[in-house]
GROMACS .gro file of C-alpha atoms in nm:
model
  425
    1UNK     CA    1  13.066   8.753   6.256
    2UNK     CA    2  13.237   9.090   6.295
    3UNK     CA    3  13.529   9.148   6.532
    4UNK     CA    4  13.314   9.371   6.751
    5UNK     CA    5  13.038   9.109   6.770
    6UNK     CA    6  13.287   8.833   6.850
    7UNK     CA    7  13.441   9.047   7.124
    8UNK     CA    8  13.099   9.111   7.277
    9UNK     CA    9  13.018   8.739   7.257
   10UNK     CA   10  13.347   8.646   7.424
   11UNK     CA   11  13.284   8.896   7.702
   12UNK     CA   12  12.935   8.755   7.764
   13UNK     CA   13  13.057   8.393   7.767
   14UNK     CA   14  13.346   8.479   8.000
   15UNK     CA   15  13.086   8.616   8.237
   16UNK     CA   16  12.909   8.280   8.229
   17UNK     CA   17  13.190   8.023   8.240
   18UNK     CA   18  13.485   8.224   8.375
   19UNK     CA   19  13.843   8.261   8.260
   20UNK     CA   20  14.031   7.983   8.078
   21UNK     CA   21  13.713   7.829   7.937
   22UNK     CA   22  13.658   8.051   7.633
   23UNK     CA   23  13.865   8.018   7.314
   24UNK     CA   24  13.862   8.307   7.067
   25UNK     CA   25  14.209   8.297   6.912
   26UNK     CA   26  14.190   8.188   6.544
   27UNK     CA   27  14.503   7.972   6.583
   28UNK     CA   28  14.322   7.765   6.849
   29UNK     CA   29  13.987   7.758   6.670
   30UNK     CA   30  14.110   7.643   6.329
   31UNK     CA   31  14.211   7.291   6.446
   32UNK     CA   32  13.858   7.233   6.581
   33UNK     CA   33  13.678   7.347   6.266
   34UNK     CA   34  13.382   7.135   6.150
   35UNK     CA   35  13.398   7.043   5.781
   36UNK     CA   36  13.631   7.340   5.734
   37UNK     CA   37  13.393   7.583   5.906
   38UNK     CA   38  13.578   7.753   6.192
   39UNK     CA   39  13.364   7.850   6.491
   40UNK     CA   40  13.361   8.215   6.591
   41UNK     CA   41  13.425   8.108   6.948
   42UNK     CA   42  13.449   7.793   7.160
   43UNK     CA   43  13.329   7.761   7.517
   44UNK     CA   44  13.360   7.487   7.781
   45UNK     CA   45  13.093   7.523   8.051
   46UNK     CA   46  13.147   7.339   8.378
   47UNK     CA   47  12.793   7.298   8.510
   48UNK     CA   48  12.439   7.240   8.388
   49UNK     CA   49  12.356   7.597   8.487
   50UNK     CA   50  12.636   7.729   8.268
   51UNK     CA   51  12.521   7.521   7.971
   52UNK     CA   52  12.169   7.658   8.020
   53UNK     CA   53  12.297   8.014   8.040
   54UNK     CA   54  12.506   7.976   7.721
   55UNK     CA   55  12.213   7.829   7.528
   56UNK     CA   56  11.969   8.089   7.660
   57UNK     CA   57  12.209   8.364   7.550
   58UNK     CA   58  12.251   8.208   7.204
   59UNK     CA   59  11.878   8.149   7.167
   60UNK     CA   60  11.797   8.513   7.245
   61UNK     CA   61  12.043   8.629   6.977
   62UNK     CA   62  11.978   8.354   6.720
   63UNK     CA   63  12.337   8.229   6.734
   64UNK     CA   64  12.421   7.886   6.589
   65UNK     CA   65  12.558   7.641   6.846
   66UNK     CA   66  12.743   7.315   6.769
   67UNK     CA   67  12.764   7.082   7.071
   68UNK     CA   68  13.091   6.885   7.077
   69UNK     CA   69  13.253   6.609   7.277
   70UNK     CA   70  13.576   6.455   7.151
   71UNK     CA   71  13.522   6.592   6.797
   72UNK     CA   72  13.536   6.239   6.654
   73UNK     CA   73  13.201   6.229   6.472
   74UNK     CA   74  13.165   6.592   6.363
   75UNK     CA   75  13.219   6.494   5.998
   76UNK     CA   76  12.875   6.326   5.993
   77UNK     CA   77  12.599   6.538   5.841
   78UNK     CA   78  12.573   6.835   5.611
   79UNK     CA   79  12.838   7.106   5.619
   80UNK     CA   80  12.728   7.387   5.854
   81UNK     CA   81  12.685   7.732   5.702
   82UNK     CA   82  12.820   7.888   6.019
   83UNK     CA   83  12.911   7.805   6.378
   84UNK     CA   84  12.890   8.093   6.620
   85UNK     CA   85  12.959   7.889   6.934
   86UNK     CA   86  13.129   7.550   6.958
   87UNK     CA   87  12.998   7.415   7.288
   88UNK     CA   88  13.263   7.182   7.433
   89UNK     CA   89  13.140   6.933   7.694
   90UNK     CA   90  13.482   6.804   7.803
   91UNK     CA   91  13.447   6.937   8.161
   92UNK     CA   92  13.144   6.712   8.223
   93UNK     CA   93  13.357   6.412   8.319
   94UNK     CA   94  13.225   6.329   8.665
   95UNK     CA   95  13.082   5.993   8.765
   96UNK     CA   96  12.748   6.092   8.918
   97UNK     CA   97  12.683   5.754   9.075
   98UNK     CA   98  12.803   5.397   9.039
   99UNK     CA   99  12.641   5.100   9.207
  100UNK     CA  100  12.823   4.781   9.103
  101UNK     CA  101  12.576   4.565   9.291
  102UNK     CA  102  12.282   4.722   9.108
  103UNK     CA  103  12.464   4.728   8.773
  104UNK     CA  104  12.386   5.098   8.713
  105UNK     CA  105  12.598   5.406   8.653
  106UNK     CA  106  12.544   5.779   8.599
  107UNK     CA  107  12.805   5.952   8.384
  108UNK     CA  108  12.884   6.308   8.279
  109UNK     CA  109  12.849   6.360   7.904
  110UNK     CA  110  13.217   6.450   7.863
  111UNK     CA  111  13.351   6.125   8.007
  112UNK     CA  112  13.537   5.921   7.746
  113UNK     CA  113  13.449   5.560   7.674
  114UNK     CA  114  13.800   5.447   7.770
  115UNK     CA  115  13.768   5.613   8.112
  116UNK     CA  116  13.437   5.436   8.168
  117UNK     CA  117  13.572   5.101   8.049
  118UNK     CA  118  13.879   5.122   8.274
  119UNK     CA  119  13.666   5.184   8.583
  120UNK     CA  120  13.415   4.909   8.501
  121UNK     CA  121  13.686   4.656   8.414
  122UNK     CA  122  13.802   4.657   8.777
  123UNK     CA  123  13.452   4.545   8.877
  124UNK     CA  124  13.419   4.286   8.602
  125UNK     CA  125  13.147   4.487   8.428
  126UNK     CA  126  13.100   4.653   8.090
  127UNK     CA  127  12.908   4.920   7.904
  128UNK     CA  128  12.872   4.760   7.559
  129UNK     CA  129  12.973   5.048   7.332
  130UNK     CA  130  13.274   4.900   7.152
  131UNK     CA  131  13.386   5.152   6.892
  132UNK     CA  132  13.716   5.297   6.770
  133UNK     CA  133  13.879   5.601   6.931
  134UNK     CA  134  13.744   5.511   7.276
  135UNK     CA  135  14.005   5.743   7.429
  136UNK     CA  136  13.843   6.040   7.251
  137UNK     CA  137  13.477   5.949   7.206
  138UNK     CA  138  13.267   6.085   7.492
  139UNK     CA  139  12.953   5.917   7.618
  140UNK     CA  140  12.752   6.224   7.513
  141UNK     CA  141  12.893   6.204   7.162
  142UNK     CA  142  12.830   5.830   7.143
  143UNK     CA  143  12.467   5.891   7.240
  144UNK     CA  144  12.427   6.178   6.992
  145UNK     CA  145  12.526   5.958   6.697
  146UNK     CA  146  12.385   5.630   6.838
  147UNK     CA  147  12.731   5.476   6.811
  148UNK     CA  148  12.767   5.100   6.829
  149UNK     CA  149  13.006   4.820   6.748
  150UNK     CA  150  12.994   4.441   6.718
  151UNK     CA  151  12.851   4.401   7.071
  152UNK     CA  152  12.522   4.545   6.946
  153UNK     CA  153  12.435   4.196   6.823
  154UNK     CA  154  12.378   4.069   7.178
  155UNK     CA  155  12.335   4.378   7.395
  156UNK     CA  156  12.145   4.605   7.157
  157UNK     CA  157  12.212   4.971   7.086
  158UNK     CA  158  12.249   5.259   7.331
  159UNK     CA  159  11.872   5.308   7.343
  160UNK     CA  160  11.830   4.959   7.487
  161UNK     CA  161  12.053   5.009   7.794
  162UNK     CA  162  12.024   5.382   7.860
  163UNK     CA  163  11.809   5.435   8.170
  164UNK     CA  164  11.787   5.812   8.179
  165UNK     CA  165  11.928   6.134   8.041
  166UNK     CA  166  11.974   6.489   8.169
  167UNK     CA  167  11.985   6.766   7.910
  168UNK     CA  168  11.938   7.133   7.825
  169UNK     CA  169  11.704   7.227   7.541
  170UNK     CA  170  11.790   7.477   7.270
  171UNK     CA  171  11.616   7.759   7.455
  172UNK     CA  172  11.816   7.698   7.772
  173UNK     CA  173  11.574   7.490   7.978
  174UNK     CA  174  11.705   7.201   8.189
  175UNK     CA  175  11.513   6.874   8.182
  176UNK     CA  176  11.547   6.497   8.209
  177UNK     CA  177  11.399   6.191   8.048
  178UNK     CA  178  11.394   5.819   8.109
  179UNK     CA  179  11.200   5.515   8.217
  180UNK     CA  180  11.092   5.672   8.546
  181UNK     CA  181  11.015   6.013   8.401
  182UNK     CA  182  10.675   6.113   8.268
  183UNK     CA  183  10.689   6.146   7.892
  184UNK     CA  184  10.653   6.495   7.751
  185UNK     CA  185  10.670   6.676   7.416
  186UNK     CA  186  10.343   6.534   7.284
  187UNK     CA  187  10.397   6.198   7.455
  188UNK     CA  188  10.734   6.110   7.298
  189UNK     CA  189  11.008   5.933   7.492
  190UNK     CA  190  11.265   6.213   7.510
  191UNK     CA  191  11.551   5.987   7.612
  192UNK     CA  192  11.521   5.773   7.301
  193UNK     CA  193  11.470   6.078   7.080
  194UNK     CA  194  11.794   6.240   7.193
  195UNK     CA  195  11.995   5.925   7.116
  196UNK     CA  196  12.079   5.952   6.748
  197UNK     CA  197  11.961   6.313   6.712
  198UNK     CA  198  12.315   6.437   6.629
  199UNK     CA  199  12.301   6.725   6.874
  200UNK     CA  200  12.008   6.895   6.701
  201UNK     CA  201  11.744   6.873   6.976
  202UNK     CA  202  11.929   6.941   7.302
  203UNK     CA  203  12.266   6.923   7.475
  204UNK     CA  204  12.308   6.607   7.682
  205UNK     CA  205  12.479   6.682   8.014
  206UNK     CA  206  12.474   6.335   8.173
  207UNK     CA  207  12.309   5.995   8.144
  208UNK     CA  208  12.246   5.675   8.339
  209UNK     CA  209  12.299   5.326   8.204
  210UNK     CA  210  12.236   4.964   8.279
  211UNK     CA  211  12.562   4.769   8.298
  212UNK     CA  212  12.639   4.407   8.220
  213UNK     CA  213  12.868   4.144   8.372
  214UNK     CA  214  13.185   4.100   8.170
  215UNK     CA  215  13.220   3.744   8.034
  216UNK     CA  216  13.480   3.550   8.233
  217UNK     CA  217  13.637   3.416   7.912
  218UNK     CA  218  13.573   3.490   7.545
  219UNK     CA  219  13.669   3.313   7.225
  220UNK     CA  220  13.614   3.405   6.862
  221UNK     CA  221  13.537   3.140   6.601
  222UNK     CA  222  13.611   3.234   6.239
  223UNK     CA  223  13.436   3.080   5.942
  224UNK     CA  224  13.601   3.167   5.611
  225UNK     CA  225  13.420   3.119   5.281
  226UNK     CA  226  13.489   3.157   4.912
  227UNK     CA  227  13.157   3.330   4.841
  228UNK     CA  228  12.918   3.569   5.010
  229UNK     CA  229  12.637   3.317   4.977
  230UNK     CA  230  12.833   3.054   5.170
  231UNK     CA  231  12.904   3.308   5.443
  232UNK     CA  232  12.535   3.395   5.470
  233UNK     CA  233  12.444   3.027   5.491
  234UNK     CA  234  12.681   2.993   5.789
  235UNK     CA  235  12.524   3.302   5.945
  236UNK     CA  236  12.182   3.142   5.910
  237UNK     CA  237  12.313   2.825   6.071
  238UNK     CA  238  12.437   3.028   6.369
  239UNK     CA  239  12.112   3.223   6.401
  240UNK     CA  240  11.903   2.906   6.399
  241UNK     CA  241  12.128   2.720   6.643
  242UNK     CA  242  12.073   2.715   7.023
  243UNK     CA  243  12.382   2.934   7.064
  244UNK     CA  244  12.370   3.296   7.192
  245UNK     CA  245  12.694   3.460   7.077
  246UNK     CA  246  12.779   3.813   7.182
  247UNK     CA  247  12.897   3.908   6.831
  248UNK     CA  248  12.824   3.780   6.480
  249UNK     CA  249  13.023   3.991   6.236
  250UNK     CA  250  13.081   3.971   5.862
  251UNK     CA  251  13.398   4.094   5.691
  252UNK     CA  252  13.449   4.112   5.316
  253UNK     CA  253  13.776   3.978   5.166
  254UNK     CA  254  13.923   4.331   5.160
  255UNK     CA  255  13.846   4.380   5.532
  256UNK     CA  256  14.102   4.127   5.652
  257UNK     CA  257  14.422   3.954   5.553
  258UNK     CA  258  14.223   3.656   5.431
  259UNK     CA  259  14.110   3.638   5.068
  260UNK     CA  260  13.768   3.519   5.178
  261UNK     CA  261  13.437   3.624   5.328
  262UNK     CA  262  13.463   3.587   5.705
  263UNK     CA  263  13.195   3.532   5.967
  264UNK     CA  264  13.329   3.600   6.317
  265UNK     CA  265  13.129   3.446   6.602
  266UNK     CA  266  13.237   3.567   6.946
  267UNK     CA  267  13.125   3.370   7.249
  268UNK     CA  268  13.158   3.432   7.622
  269UNK     CA  269  13.133   3.210   7.927
  270UNK     CA  270  13.306   2.918   8.094
  271UNK     CA  271  13.542   2.681   7.915
  272UNK     CA  272  13.258   2.431   7.908
  273UNK     CA  273  13.035   2.681   7.728
  274UNK     CA  274  13.309   2.765   7.478
  275UNK     CA  275  13.367   2.395   7.411
  276UNK     CA  276  12.999   2.366   7.325
  277UNK     CA  277  13.035   2.646   7.071
  278UNK     CA  278  13.322   2.464   6.905
  279UNK     CA  279  13.115   2.147   6.891
  280UNK     CA  280  12.797   2.314   6.759
  281UNK     CA  281  12.978   2.522   6.495
  282UNK     CA  282  13.175   2.220   6.380
  283UNK     CA  283  13.345   2.218   6.043
  284UNK     CA  284  13.218   2.568   5.961
  285UNK     CA  285  13.498   2.705   6.180
  286UNK     CA  286  13.840   2.734   6.020
  287UNK     CA  287  14.015   2.915   6.304
  288UNK     CA  288  13.953   3.008   6.669
  289UNK     CA  289  14.109   3.300   6.853
  290UNK     CA  290  14.149   3.383   7.219
  291UNK     CA  291  14.367   3.602   7.440
  292UNK     CA  292  14.591   3.850   7.260
  293UNK     CA  293  14.509   3.723   6.911
  294UNK     CA  294  14.136   3.759   6.972
  295UNK     CA  295  14.171   4.113   7.104
  296UNK     CA  296  14.394   4.204   6.810
  297UNK     CA  297  14.129   4.078   6.567
  298UNK     CA  298  13.852   4.292   6.720
  299UNK     CA  299  14.079   4.597   6.753
  300UNK     CA  300  14.158   4.574   6.381
  301UNK     CA  301  13.788   4.531   6.301
  302UNK     CA  302  13.718   4.856   6.489
  303UNK     CA  303  13.980   5.036   6.280
  304UNK     CA  304  13.786   4.957   5.962
  305UNK     CA  305  13.583   5.264   6.051
  306UNK     CA  306  13.887   5.471   5.958
  307UNK     CA  307  13.916   5.327   5.607
  308UNK     CA  308  13.807   5.489   5.283
  309UNK     CA  309  13.716   5.853   5.206
  310UNK     CA  310  13.347   5.762   5.173
  311UNK     CA  311  13.159   5.542   5.417
  312UNK     CA  312  12.798   5.430   5.443
  313UNK     CA  313  12.606   5.304   5.744
  314UNK     CA  314  12.323   5.081   5.624
  315UNK     CA  315  12.036   4.931   5.820
  316UNK     CA  316  11.821   4.662   5.659
  317UNK     CA  317  11.623   4.358   5.771
  318UNK     CA  318  11.847   4.055   5.823
  319UNK     CA  319  11.672   3.883   5.533
  320UNK     CA  320  11.798   4.154   5.294
  321UNK     CA  321  12.162   4.151   5.403
  322UNK     CA  322  12.294   3.921   5.130
  323UNK     CA  323  12.113   4.105   4.850
  324UNK     CA  324  12.224   4.449   4.971
  325UNK     CA  325  12.590   4.350   5.013
  326UNK     CA  326  12.591   4.192   4.666
  327UNK     CA  327  12.426   4.503   4.521
  328UNK     CA  328  12.684   4.735   4.675
  329UNK     CA  329  12.972   4.513   4.565
  330UNK     CA  330  12.837   4.514   4.210
  331UNK     CA  331  12.790   4.892   4.206
  332UNK     CA  332  13.143   4.947   4.336
  333UNK     CA  333  13.287   4.721   4.065
  334UNK     CA  334  13.078   4.894   3.797
  335UNK     CA  335  13.212   5.235   3.899
  336UNK     CA  336  13.567   5.110   3.961
  337UNK     CA  337  13.574   5.178   4.335
  338UNK     CA  338  13.752   4.982   4.603
  339UNK     CA  339  13.496   4.814   4.829
  340UNK     CA  340  13.502   4.697   5.192
  341UNK     CA  341  13.206   4.565   5.390
  342UNK     CA  342  13.169   4.468   5.754
  343UNK     CA  343  12.907   4.478   6.026
  344UNK     CA  344  12.646   4.304   6.238
  345UNK     CA  345  12.537   4.050   5.981
  346UNK     CA  346  12.266   3.882   6.192
  347UNK     CA  347  12.077   4.206   6.265
  348UNK     CA  348  12.126   4.390   5.937
  349UNK     CA  349  12.353   4.668   6.066
  350UNK     CA  350  12.620   4.707   5.797
  351UNK     CA  351  12.902   4.942   5.705
  352UNK     CA  352  13.063   5.001   5.367
  353UNK     CA  353  13.379   5.189   5.273
  354UNK     CA  354  13.480   5.298   4.922
  355UNK     CA  355  13.809   5.425   4.781
  356UNK     CA  356  13.956   5.529   4.448
  357UNK     CA  357  13.771   5.654   4.143
  358UNK     CA  358  13.612   5.985   4.053
  359UNK     CA  359  13.380   6.193   4.271
  360UNK     CA  360  13.088   6.109   4.044
  361UNK     CA  361  13.146   5.739   4.107
  362UNK     CA  362  13.077   5.774   4.480
  363UNK     CA  363  12.753   5.961   4.413
  364UNK     CA  364  12.639   5.700   4.162
  365UNK     CA  365  12.708   5.411   4.400
  366UNK     CA  366  12.516   5.572   4.688
  367UNK     CA  367  12.223   5.668   4.466
  368UNK     CA  368  12.221   5.324   4.306
  369UNK     CA  369  12.204   5.152   4.643
  370UNK     CA  370  11.924   5.373   4.769
  371UNK     CA  371  11.712   5.294   4.463
  372UNK     CA  372  11.722   4.925   4.553
  373UNK     CA  373  11.691   4.956   4.933
  374UNK     CA  374  11.391   4.794   5.105
  375UNK     CA  375  11.130   5.043   5.229
  376UNK     CA  376  11.229   4.987   5.592
  377UNK     CA  377  11.600   5.028   5.519
  378UNK     CA  378  11.827   5.332   5.546
  379UNK     CA  379  12.166   5.432   5.407
  380UNK     CA  380  12.348   5.725   5.572
  381UNK     CA  381  12.677   5.865   5.445
  382UNK     CA  382  12.890   5.887   5.760
  383UNK     CA  383  13.211   5.995   5.590
  384UNK     CA  384  13.247   6.206   5.281
  385UNK     CA  385  13.491   6.474   5.155
  386UNK     CA  386  13.354   6.822   5.217
  387UNK     CA  387  13.380   6.906   4.847
  388UNK     CA  388  13.154   6.612   4.764
  389UNK     CA  389  12.879   6.687   5.016
  390UNK     CA  390  12.681   6.932   4.798
  391UNK     CA  391  12.633   6.653   4.542
  392UNK     CA  392  12.576   6.381   4.801
  393UNK     CA  393  12.251   6.353   4.992
  394UNK     CA  394  12.419   6.233   5.309
  395UNK     CA  395  12.094   6.148   5.492
  396UNK     CA  396  11.900   5.996   5.206
  397UNK     CA  397  11.530   6.046   5.146
  398UNK     CA  398  11.314   6.216   5.407
  399UNK     CA  399  11.155   5.972   5.653
  400UNK     CA  400  10.779   5.929   5.659
  401UNK     CA  401  10.757   6.081   6.009
  402UNK     CA  402  10.923   6.409   5.907
  403UNK     CA  403  10.627   6.615   6.037
  404UNK     CA  404  10.656   6.459   6.381
  405UNK     CA  405  11.032   6.523   6.378
  406UNK     CA  406  10.970   6.889   6.291
  407UNK     CA  407  10.723   6.922   6.579
  408UNK     CA  408  10.976   6.779   6.825
  409UNK     CA  409  11.247   7.009   6.691
  410UNK     CA  410  11.022   7.314   6.740
  411UNK     CA  411  10.938   7.207   7.095
  412UNK     CA  412  11.298   7.154   7.206
  413UNK     CA  413  11.487   7.401   6.987
  414UNK     CA  414  11.231   7.662   6.871
  415UNK     CA  415  11.484   7.891   6.700
  416UNK     CA  416  11.684   7.607   6.541
  417UNK     CA  417  12.013   7.714   6.697
  418UNK     CA  418  12.152   7.363   6.755
  419UNK     CA  419  12.354   7.231   6.458
  420UNK     CA  420  12.138   7.433   6.220
  421UNK     CA  421  12.113   7.281   5.872
  422UNK     CA  422  12.324   6.974   5.950
  423UNK     CA  423  12.054   6.711   6.003
  424UNK     CA  424  11.734   6.624   5.818
  425UNK     CA  425  11.553   6.939   5.928
   0.00000   0.00000   0.00000
C-alpha cells in the first residue's frame, strides 16, 4: 500500500473511531505483525457502529481486514499475503449483563478470560474455557478459534455453552445469532458457525454464555503407567465407571516430570464425593493432588501449549485415540523428532508437539499421520514456523462440506475481506 493510500486510509479511519485509536507508525505496527506480515494500519473501534463503519469502508475498497483480540492465536492458519487493516477489539471489554441467579452473562468480545474468571470467582461460578494466557486471550478470540482446555471433557466446547452472539458481517451489517434467534443464511445456525471460523466470516462484538457452579472442592487423581496401552486401559475403566469427572487428561512421558504415561482424573464435589472417587479408582491411582499442588499441575499442563515449534491439534473418535497416539509417536521416532502428547483422552481431543530435526521431518510426520487418520478425524497444524508453512498444509484435506462453507462465506463476507487466504477458503 502506497504512502498516499495509507494516509487516506488513516484519515478515513480517524473520522470513524476518533483520535488515539488509529495506529499508523511502522514502529508500533511491526510488533503486531501476523506471521511477519505488518498491517498497513491498525484501528480500535469502540462501538458496534464503528466496527460496522470500518468494515463497510474496507468492503467498498476491497481492503483486507484481520480481526484481532489479544494476538495470542494469530499464528494459526496460512500466512496472509497482506493486511490492510488490523481490527483490534480490545475496547469491547464491557459486561453487558450478568445474572448470577440465572447463571448467564453477556460479555464484550475484547474482555479477557482472566477478567471474566476473576468476576465469576467471587460468585462461585465459572465459564469453562481453561487455556493458557488467560490474561491475554479475549473471549472473542477464544470463540474464533474454538479454544478449549481439559474442562471440555465435562462441560463441552464453547459451542455447547454459548447462548448467543452479536457480530458484524464482512460487508458491514450488524446481526445476531443464538438459540432464540431465527436461523438465517440458508438455515444455518450462525452462532455455531462463527465459533471456530477463525475470523473469516464476521467480527464478533459480544456474546452471551451459560455459566456453571464452581465445584466446592476439587482433587486430581493421577494414574501412572509404563505403557500407552496400560494408560488407555485405565481410561476405559474410568469411562465405564459410574464416576463423572470434570477432566480426564493424558500426558506422555515427555509432558511431565514422570517417566511414564499419565492419566489425570479431576473430580469436584464434597469430601464424601471425592472419597468415593478414591475408592472407585483404587490401585490405579498412584498419587492424588489438591490445593496448591493440584493447581500447579493443571497450570503446567496448560503451558504445554507453548512447547515445540510445531504443534498439531487432532480430533478423532475415542476408540481411535490409542492407535493415533502410537502412530504419531512412531512417526516422530522414525524422523528423529522430539514428541509430546497430551489432551482430552476420553473424547478424542488431542494435542501433539514436536521439536528438533529438519524441516522436512515435520512435513513427513504430519503427512504420515493424515494418511492414517480415520475418515471422521482431523489434524490441524496450530503452530508452525512461517518458513515452513508453504510446504505444510496447515488445515489438511478439504472437508466434504466445502461447497456449503463457500456459500456461507459468500453470504457473510461477499468480497472475502476478512482474513483473506488464511483459512480453508
